[in-house]
JSON list of C-alpha atoms in Angstrom, two decimals:
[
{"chain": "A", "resi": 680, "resn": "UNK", "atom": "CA", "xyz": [24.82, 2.88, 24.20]},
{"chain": "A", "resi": 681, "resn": "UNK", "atom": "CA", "xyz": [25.04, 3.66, 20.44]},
{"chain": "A", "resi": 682, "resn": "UNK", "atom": "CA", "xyz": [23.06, 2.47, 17.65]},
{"chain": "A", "resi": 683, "resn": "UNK", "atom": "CA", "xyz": [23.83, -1.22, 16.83]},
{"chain": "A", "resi": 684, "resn": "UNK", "atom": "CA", "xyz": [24.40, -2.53, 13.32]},
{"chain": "A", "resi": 685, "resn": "UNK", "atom": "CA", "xyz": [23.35, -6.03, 14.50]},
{"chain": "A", "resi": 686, "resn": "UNK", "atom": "CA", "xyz": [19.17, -5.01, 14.42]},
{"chain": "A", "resi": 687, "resn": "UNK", "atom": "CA", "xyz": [16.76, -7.40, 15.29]},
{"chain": "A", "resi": 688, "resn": "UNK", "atom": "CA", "xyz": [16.23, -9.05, 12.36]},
{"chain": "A", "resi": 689, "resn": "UNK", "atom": "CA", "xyz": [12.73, -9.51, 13.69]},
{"chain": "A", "resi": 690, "resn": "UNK", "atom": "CA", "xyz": [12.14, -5.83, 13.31]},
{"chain": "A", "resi": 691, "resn": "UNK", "atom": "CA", "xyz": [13.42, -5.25, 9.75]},
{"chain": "A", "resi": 692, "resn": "UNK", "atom": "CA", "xyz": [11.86, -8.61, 8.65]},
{"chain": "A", "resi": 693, "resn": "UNK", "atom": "CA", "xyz": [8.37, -6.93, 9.97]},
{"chain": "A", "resi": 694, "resn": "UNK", "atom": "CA", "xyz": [9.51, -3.51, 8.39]},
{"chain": "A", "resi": 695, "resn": "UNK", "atom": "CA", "xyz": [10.23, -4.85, 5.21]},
{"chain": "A", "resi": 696, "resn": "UNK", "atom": "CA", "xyz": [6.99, -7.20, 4.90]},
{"chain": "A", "resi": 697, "resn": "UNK", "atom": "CA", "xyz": [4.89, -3.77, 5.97]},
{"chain": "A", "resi": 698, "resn": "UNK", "atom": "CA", "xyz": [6.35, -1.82, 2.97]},
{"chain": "A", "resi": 699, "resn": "UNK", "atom": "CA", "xyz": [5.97, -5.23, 0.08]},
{"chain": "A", "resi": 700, "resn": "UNK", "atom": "CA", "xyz": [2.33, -4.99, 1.59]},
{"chain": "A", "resi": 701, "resn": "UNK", "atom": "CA", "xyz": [2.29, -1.93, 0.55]},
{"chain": "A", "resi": 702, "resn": "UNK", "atom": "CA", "xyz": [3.83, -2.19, -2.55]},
{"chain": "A", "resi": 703, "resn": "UNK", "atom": "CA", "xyz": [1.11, -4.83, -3.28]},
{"chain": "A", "resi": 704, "resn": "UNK", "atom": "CA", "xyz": [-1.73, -2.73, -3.18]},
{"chain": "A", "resi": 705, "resn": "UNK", "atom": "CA", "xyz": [-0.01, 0.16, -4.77]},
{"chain": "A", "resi": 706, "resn": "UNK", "atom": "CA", "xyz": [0.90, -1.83, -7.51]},
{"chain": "A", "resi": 707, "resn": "UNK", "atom": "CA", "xyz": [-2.64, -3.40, -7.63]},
{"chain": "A", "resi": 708, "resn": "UNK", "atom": "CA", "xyz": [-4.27, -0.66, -7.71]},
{"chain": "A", "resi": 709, "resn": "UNK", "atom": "CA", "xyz": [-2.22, 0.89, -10.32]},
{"chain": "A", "resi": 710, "resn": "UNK", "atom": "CA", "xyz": [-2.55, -2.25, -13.01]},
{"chain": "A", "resi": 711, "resn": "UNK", "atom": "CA", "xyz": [-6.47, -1.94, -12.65]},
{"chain": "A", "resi": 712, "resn": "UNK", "atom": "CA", "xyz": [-6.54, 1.40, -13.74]},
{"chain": "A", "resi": 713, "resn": "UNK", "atom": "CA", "xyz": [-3.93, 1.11, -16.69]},
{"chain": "A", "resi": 714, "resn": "UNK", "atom": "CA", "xyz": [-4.34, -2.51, -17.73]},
{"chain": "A", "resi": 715, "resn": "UNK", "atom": "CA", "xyz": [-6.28, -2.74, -21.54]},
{"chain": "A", "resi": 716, "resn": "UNK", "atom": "CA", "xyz": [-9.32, -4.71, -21.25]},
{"chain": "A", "resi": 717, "resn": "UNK", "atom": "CA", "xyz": [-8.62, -6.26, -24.48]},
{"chain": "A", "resi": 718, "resn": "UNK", "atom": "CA", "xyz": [-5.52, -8.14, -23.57]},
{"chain": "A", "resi": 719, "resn": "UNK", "atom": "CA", "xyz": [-7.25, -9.05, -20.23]},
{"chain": "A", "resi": 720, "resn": "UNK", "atom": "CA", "xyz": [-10.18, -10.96, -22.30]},
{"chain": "A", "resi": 721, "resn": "UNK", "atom": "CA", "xyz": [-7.43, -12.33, -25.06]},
{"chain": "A", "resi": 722, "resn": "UNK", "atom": "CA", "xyz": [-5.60, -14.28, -21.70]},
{"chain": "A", "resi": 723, "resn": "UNK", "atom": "CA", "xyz": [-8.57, -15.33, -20.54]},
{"chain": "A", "resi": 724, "resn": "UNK", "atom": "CA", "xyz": [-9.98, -16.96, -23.57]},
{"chain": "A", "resi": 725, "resn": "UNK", "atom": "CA", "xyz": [-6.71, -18.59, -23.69]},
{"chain": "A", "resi": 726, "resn": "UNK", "atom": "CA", "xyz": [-7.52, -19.89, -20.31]},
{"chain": "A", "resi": 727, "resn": "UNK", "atom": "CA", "xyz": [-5.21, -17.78, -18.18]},
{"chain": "A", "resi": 728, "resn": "UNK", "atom": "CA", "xyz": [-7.30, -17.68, -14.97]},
{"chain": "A", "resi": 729, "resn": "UNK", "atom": "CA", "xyz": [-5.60, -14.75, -12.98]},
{"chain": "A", "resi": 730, "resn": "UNK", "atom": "CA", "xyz": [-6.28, -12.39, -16.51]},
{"chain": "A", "resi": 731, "resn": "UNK", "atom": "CA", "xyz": [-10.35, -14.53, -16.43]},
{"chain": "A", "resi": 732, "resn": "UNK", "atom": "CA", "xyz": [-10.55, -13.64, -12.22]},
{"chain": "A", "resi": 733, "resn": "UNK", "atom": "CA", "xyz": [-9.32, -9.46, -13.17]},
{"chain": "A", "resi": 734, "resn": "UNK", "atom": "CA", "xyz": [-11.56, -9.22, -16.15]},
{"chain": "A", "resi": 735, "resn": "UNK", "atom": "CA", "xyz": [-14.78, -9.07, -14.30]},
{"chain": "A", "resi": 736, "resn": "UNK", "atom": "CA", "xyz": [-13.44, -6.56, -11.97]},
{"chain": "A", "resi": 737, "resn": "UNK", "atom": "CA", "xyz": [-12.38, -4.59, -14.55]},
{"chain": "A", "resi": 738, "resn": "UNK", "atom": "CA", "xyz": [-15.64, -4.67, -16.68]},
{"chain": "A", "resi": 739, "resn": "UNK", "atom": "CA", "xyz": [-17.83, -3.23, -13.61]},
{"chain": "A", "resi": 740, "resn": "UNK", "atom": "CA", "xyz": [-17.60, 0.18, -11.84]},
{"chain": "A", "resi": 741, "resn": "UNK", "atom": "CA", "xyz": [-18.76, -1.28, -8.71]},
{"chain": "A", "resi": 742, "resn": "UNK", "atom": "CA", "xyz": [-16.55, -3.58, -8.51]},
{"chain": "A", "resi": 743, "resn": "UNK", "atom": "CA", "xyz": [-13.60, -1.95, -10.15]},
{"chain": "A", "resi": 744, "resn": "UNK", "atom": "CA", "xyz": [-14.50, 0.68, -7.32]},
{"chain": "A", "resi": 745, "resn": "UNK", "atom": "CA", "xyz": [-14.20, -1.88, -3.79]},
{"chain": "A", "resi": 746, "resn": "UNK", "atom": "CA", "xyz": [-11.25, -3.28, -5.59]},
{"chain": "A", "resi": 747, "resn": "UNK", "atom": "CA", "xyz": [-9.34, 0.23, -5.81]},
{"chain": "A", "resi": 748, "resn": "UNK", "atom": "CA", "xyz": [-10.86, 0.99, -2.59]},
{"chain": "A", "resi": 749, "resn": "UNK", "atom": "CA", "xyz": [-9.23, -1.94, -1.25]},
{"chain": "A", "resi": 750, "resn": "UNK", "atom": "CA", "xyz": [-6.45, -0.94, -2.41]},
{"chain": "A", "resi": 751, "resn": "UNK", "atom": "CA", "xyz": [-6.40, 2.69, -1.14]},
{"chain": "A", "resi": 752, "resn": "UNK", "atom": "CA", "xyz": [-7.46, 1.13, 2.75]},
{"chain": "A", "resi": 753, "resn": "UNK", "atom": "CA", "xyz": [-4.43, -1.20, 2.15]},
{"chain": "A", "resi": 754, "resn": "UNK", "atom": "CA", "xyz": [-2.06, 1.14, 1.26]},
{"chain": "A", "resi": 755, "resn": "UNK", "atom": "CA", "xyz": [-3.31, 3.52, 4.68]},
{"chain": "A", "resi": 756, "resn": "UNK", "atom": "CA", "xyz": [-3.64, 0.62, 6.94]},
{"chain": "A", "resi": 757, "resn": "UNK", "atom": "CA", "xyz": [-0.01, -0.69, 6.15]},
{"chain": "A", "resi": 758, "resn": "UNK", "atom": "CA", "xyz": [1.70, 3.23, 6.11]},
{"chain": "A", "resi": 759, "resn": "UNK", "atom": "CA", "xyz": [0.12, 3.97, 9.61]},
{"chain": "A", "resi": 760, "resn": "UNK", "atom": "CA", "xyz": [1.34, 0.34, 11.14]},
{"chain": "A", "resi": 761, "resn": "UNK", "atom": "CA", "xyz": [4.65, 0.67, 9.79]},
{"chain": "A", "resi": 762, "resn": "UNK", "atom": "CA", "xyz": [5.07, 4.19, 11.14]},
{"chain": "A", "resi": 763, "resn": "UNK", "atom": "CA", "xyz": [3.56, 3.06, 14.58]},
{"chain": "A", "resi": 764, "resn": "UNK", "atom": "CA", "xyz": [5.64, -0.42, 14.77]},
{"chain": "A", "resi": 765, "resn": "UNK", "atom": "CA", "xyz": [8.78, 1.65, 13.39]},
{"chain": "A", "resi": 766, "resn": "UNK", "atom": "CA", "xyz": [8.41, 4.36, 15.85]},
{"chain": "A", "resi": 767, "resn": "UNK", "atom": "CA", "xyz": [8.12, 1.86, 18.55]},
{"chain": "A", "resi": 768, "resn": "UNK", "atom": "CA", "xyz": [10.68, -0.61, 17.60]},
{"chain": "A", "resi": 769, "resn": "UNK", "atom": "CA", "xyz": [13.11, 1.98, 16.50]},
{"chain": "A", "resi": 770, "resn": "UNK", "atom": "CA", "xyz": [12.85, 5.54, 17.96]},
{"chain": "A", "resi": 771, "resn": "UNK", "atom": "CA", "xyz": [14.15, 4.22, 21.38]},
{"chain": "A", "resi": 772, "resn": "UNK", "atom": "CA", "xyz": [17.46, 3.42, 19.19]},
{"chain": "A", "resi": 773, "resn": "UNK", "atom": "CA", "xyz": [18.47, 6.77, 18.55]},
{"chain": "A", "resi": 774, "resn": "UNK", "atom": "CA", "xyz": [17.65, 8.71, 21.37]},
{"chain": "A", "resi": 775, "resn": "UNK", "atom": "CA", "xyz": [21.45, 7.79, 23.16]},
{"chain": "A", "resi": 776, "resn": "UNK", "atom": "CA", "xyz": [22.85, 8.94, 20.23]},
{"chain": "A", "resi": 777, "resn": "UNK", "atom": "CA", "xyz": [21.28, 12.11, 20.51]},
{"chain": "A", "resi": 778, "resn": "UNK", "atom": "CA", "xyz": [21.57, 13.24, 23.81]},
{"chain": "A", "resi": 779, "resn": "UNK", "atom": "CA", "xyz": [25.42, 11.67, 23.52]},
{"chain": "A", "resi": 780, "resn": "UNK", "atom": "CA", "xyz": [26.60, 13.73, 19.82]},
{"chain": "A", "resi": 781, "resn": "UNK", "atom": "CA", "xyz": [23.35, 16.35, 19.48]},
{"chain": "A", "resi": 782, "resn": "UNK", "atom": "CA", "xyz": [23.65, 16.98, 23.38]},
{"chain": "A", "resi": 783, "resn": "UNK", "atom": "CA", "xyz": [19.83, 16.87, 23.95]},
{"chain": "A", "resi": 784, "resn": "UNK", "atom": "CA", "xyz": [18.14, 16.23, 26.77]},
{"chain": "A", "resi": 785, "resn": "UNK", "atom": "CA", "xyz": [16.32, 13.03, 26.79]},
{"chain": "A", "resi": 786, "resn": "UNK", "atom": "CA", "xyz": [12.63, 14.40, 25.99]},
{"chain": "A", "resi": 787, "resn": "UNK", "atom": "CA", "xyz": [14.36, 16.36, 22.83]},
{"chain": "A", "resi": 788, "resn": "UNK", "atom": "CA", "xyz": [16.83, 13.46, 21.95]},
{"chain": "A", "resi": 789, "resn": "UNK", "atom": "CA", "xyz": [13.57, 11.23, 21.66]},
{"chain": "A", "resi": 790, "resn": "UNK", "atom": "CA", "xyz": [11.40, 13.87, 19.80]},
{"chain": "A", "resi": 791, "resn": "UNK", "atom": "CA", "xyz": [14.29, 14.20, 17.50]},
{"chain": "A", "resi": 792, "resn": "UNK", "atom": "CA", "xyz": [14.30, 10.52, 17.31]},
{"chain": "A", "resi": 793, "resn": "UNK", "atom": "CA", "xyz": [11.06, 9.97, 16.57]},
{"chain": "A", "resi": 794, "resn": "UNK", "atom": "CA", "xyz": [11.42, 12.59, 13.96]},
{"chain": "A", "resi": 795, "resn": "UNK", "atom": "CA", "xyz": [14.38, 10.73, 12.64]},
{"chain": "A", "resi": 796, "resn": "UNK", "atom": "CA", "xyz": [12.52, 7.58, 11.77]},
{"chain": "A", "resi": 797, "resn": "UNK", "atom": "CA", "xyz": [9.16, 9.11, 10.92]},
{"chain": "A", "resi": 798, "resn": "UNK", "atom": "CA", "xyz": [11.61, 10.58, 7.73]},
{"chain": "A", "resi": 799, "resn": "UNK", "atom": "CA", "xyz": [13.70, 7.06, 7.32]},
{"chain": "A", "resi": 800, "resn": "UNK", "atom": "CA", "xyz": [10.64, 4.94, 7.18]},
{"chain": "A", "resi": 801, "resn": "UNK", "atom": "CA", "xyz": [8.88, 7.42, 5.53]},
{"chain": "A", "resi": 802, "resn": "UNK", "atom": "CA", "xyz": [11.32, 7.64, 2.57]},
{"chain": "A", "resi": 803, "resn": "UNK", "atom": "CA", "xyz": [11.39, 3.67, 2.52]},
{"chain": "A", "resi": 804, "resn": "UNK", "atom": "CA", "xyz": [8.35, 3.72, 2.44]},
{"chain": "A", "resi": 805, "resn": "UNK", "atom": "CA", "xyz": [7.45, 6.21, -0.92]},
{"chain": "A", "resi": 806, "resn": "UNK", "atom": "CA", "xyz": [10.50, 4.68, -2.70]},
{"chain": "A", "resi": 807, "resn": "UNK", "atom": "CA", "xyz": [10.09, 1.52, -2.13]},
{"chain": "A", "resi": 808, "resn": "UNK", "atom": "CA", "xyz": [6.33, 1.31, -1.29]},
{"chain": "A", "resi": 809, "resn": "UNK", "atom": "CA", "xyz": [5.10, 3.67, -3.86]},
{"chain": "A", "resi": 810, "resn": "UNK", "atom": "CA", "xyz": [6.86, 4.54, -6.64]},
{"chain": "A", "resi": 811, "resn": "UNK", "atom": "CA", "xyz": [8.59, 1.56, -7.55]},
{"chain": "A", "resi": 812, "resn": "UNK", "atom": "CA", "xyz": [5.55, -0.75, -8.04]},
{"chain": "A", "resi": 813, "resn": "UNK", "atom": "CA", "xyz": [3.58, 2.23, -9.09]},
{"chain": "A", "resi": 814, "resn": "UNK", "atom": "CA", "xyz": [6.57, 2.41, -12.01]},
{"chain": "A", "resi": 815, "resn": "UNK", "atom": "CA", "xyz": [6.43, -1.64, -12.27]},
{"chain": "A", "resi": 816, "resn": "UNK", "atom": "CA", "xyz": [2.70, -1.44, -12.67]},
{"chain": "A", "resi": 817, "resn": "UNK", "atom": "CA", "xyz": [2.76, 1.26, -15.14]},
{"chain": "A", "resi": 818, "resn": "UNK", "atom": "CA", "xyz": [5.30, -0.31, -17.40]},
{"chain": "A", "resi": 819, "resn": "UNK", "atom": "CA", "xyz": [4.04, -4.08, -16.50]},
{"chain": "A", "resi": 820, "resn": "UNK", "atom": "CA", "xyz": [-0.01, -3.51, -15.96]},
{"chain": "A", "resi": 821, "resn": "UNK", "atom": "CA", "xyz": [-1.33, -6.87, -17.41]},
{"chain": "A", "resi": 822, "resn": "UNK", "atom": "CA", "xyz": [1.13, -9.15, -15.57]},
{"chain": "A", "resi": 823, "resn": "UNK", "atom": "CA", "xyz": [1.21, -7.09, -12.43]},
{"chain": "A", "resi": 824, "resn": "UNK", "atom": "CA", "xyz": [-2.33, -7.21, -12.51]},
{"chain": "A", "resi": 825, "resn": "UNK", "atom": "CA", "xyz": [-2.53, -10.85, -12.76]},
{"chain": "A", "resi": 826, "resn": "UNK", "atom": "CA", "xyz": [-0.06, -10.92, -9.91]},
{"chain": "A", "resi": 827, "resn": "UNK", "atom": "CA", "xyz": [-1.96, -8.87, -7.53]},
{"chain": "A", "resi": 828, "resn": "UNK", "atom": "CA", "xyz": [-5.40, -10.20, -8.55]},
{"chain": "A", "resi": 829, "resn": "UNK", "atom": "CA", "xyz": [-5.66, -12.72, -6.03]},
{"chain": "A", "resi": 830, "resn": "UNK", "atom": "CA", "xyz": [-4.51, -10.95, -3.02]},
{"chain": "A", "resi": 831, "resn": "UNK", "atom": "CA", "xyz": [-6.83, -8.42, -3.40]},
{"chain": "A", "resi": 832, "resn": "UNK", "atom": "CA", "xyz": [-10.04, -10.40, -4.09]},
{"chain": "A", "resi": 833, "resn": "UNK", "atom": "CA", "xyz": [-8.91, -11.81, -0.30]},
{"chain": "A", "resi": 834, "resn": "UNK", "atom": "CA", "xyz": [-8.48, -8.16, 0.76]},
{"chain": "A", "resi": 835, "resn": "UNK", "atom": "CA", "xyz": [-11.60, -7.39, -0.55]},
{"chain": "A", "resi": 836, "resn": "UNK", "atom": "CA", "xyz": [-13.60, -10.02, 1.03]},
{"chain": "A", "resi": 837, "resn": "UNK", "atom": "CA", "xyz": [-11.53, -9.42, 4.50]},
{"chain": "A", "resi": 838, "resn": "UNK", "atom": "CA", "xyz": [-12.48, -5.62, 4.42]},
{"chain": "A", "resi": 839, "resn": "UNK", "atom": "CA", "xyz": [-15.86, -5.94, 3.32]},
{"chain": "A", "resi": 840, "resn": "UNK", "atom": "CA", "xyz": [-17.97, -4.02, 5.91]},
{"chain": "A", "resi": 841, "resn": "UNK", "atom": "CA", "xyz": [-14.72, -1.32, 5.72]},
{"chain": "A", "resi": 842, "resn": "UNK", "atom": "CA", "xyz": [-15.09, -0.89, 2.29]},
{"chain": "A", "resi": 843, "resn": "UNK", "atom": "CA", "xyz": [-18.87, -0.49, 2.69]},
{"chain": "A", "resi": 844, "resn": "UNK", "atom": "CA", "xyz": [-18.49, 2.12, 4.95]},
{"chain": "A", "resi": 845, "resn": "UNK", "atom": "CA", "xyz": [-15.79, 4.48, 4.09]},
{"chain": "A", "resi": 846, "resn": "UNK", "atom": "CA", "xyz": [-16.83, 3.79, 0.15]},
{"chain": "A", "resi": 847, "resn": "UNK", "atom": "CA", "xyz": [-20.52, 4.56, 1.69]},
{"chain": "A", "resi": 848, "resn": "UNK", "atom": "CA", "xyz": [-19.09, 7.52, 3.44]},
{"chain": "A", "resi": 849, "resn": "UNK", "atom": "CA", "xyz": [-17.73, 8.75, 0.53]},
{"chain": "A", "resi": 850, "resn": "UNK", "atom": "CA", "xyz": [-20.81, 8.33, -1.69]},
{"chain": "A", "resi": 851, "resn": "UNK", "atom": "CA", "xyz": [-22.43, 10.56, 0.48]},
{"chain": "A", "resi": 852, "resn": "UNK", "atom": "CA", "xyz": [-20.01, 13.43, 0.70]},
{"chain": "A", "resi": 853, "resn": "UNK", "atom": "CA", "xyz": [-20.12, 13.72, -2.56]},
{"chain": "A", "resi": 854, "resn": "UNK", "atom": "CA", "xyz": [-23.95, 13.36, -2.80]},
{"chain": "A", "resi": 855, "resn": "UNK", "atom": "CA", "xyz": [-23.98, 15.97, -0.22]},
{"chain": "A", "resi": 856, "resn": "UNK", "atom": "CA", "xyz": [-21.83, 18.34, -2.22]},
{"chain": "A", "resi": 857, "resn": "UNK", "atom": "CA", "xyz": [-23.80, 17.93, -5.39]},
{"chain": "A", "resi": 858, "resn": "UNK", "atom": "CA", "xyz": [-21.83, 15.48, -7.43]},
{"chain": "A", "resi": 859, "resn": "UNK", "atom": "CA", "xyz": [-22.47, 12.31, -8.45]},
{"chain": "A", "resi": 860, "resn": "UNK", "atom": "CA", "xyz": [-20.62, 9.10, -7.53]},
{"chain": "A", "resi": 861, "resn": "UNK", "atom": "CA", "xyz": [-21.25, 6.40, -10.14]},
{"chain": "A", "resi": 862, "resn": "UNK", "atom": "CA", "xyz": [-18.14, 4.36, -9.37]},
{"chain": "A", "resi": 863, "resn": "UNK", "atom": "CA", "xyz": [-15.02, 4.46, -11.06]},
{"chain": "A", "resi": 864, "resn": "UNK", "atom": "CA", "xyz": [-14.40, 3.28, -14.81]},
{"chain": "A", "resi": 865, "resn": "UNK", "atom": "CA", "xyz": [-11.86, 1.70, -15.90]},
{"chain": "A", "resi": 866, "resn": "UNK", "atom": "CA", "xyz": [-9.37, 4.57, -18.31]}
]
C-alpha cells in the first residue's frame, strides 16, 4: 500500500479549516495591535459597526488584553488539534512507504512518519497560518480588524473562564517576579 493521491477529502477539508482558524486569530490579533485608533473612530462615526464594535476594545487595556489573549489561546488550541488530528489522520499513511523505500521496520517507519507530518503540517501551518495573515494584517489592519472583530468577541465570550485563568495566571507570575501587569496598550 502506497500513499494515495485520492485523500479523504474529509481530512484535508478539517486540515484546512484548522489552519483558516488559525489564520483568524493570528490575523486578529495582529490588526488590534497595529490598527490607528483614529481611523477606527472616523468608521464608526460614519456608522460602520464592525470599526464602532473594535473601537472599544481597542480604547481599554483590559479589554484589548482578553481580546489578544483570545487570540493567543486560539492560535495554541487550533496548532495542537491540527497536529493531533493530522498525526492521527495522516501518519498511518506513510508508514508503508517507509518500511517499503526507507526499509524501516514498522515502529521506525511510523516514528519517521509521524515526524514526516509533524514538519508538513507544521510548515502549512506557519505559512499559511501565520505569516500570511500576520502579513495581510500588517499591510490591511483596519479592514482585517473589522473582519475578525466579530469572531473574536464570540471567542472571547466562549473562553471566558480560560482567559480568566491563564490571563490570571499570568498576572501573577509576573507579580511574583516583581513586574507589573497593567494590561496591554494599544502601540
Amino acid at each position: 500500500r502506497y500513499i494515495s493521491a485520492d485523500m479523504d477529502p474529509v481530512v484535508v477539508a478539517v486540515i484546512a479549516a484548522l489552519i483558516l482558524v488559525n489564520a483568524l486569530y493570528v490575523a486578529a490579533e495582529f490588526s488590534a495591535v497595529s490598527v490607528r485608533r483614529s481611523r477606527l473612530q472616523q468608521l464608526s462615526e460614519e456608522g460602520d459597526g464592525l470599526a464602532g464594535r473594535l473601537l472599544p476594545i481597542i480604547m481599554d487595556g483590559a479589554r484589548l488584553d482578553r481580546y489578544i489573549a483570545a487570540c493567543q489561546i486560539g492560535i495554541t488550541i487550533s496548532s495542537l488539534v491540527l497536529g493531533a488530528y493530522g498525526q492521527a489522520q495522516l501518519a498511518n499513511d506513510f508508514v508503508p512507504l517507509f518500511e517499503r523505500f526507507g526499509k524501516l521496520q514498522t515502529a521506525t517507519a511510523q516514528s519517521a512518519a509521524a515526524i514526516v507530518i509533524l514538519v508538513l503540517l507544521t510548515t502549512l501551518q506557519m505559512v499559511l497560518g501565520e505569516l500570511v495573515p500576520k502579513s495581510i494584517a500588517l499591510r490591511f489592519p483596519t479592514p482585517t480588524g473589522r473582519w475578525t472583530v466579530v469572531p473574536l468577541i464570540w471567542s472571547m465570550r466562549a473562553m471566558r473562564w480560560l482567559i480568566a485563568v491563564l490571563n490570571g495566571s499570568g498576572v501573577l507570575l509576573l507579580r511574583l517576579i516583581g513586574m507589573p501587569a497593567s494590561g496591554h496598550r494599544h502601540i
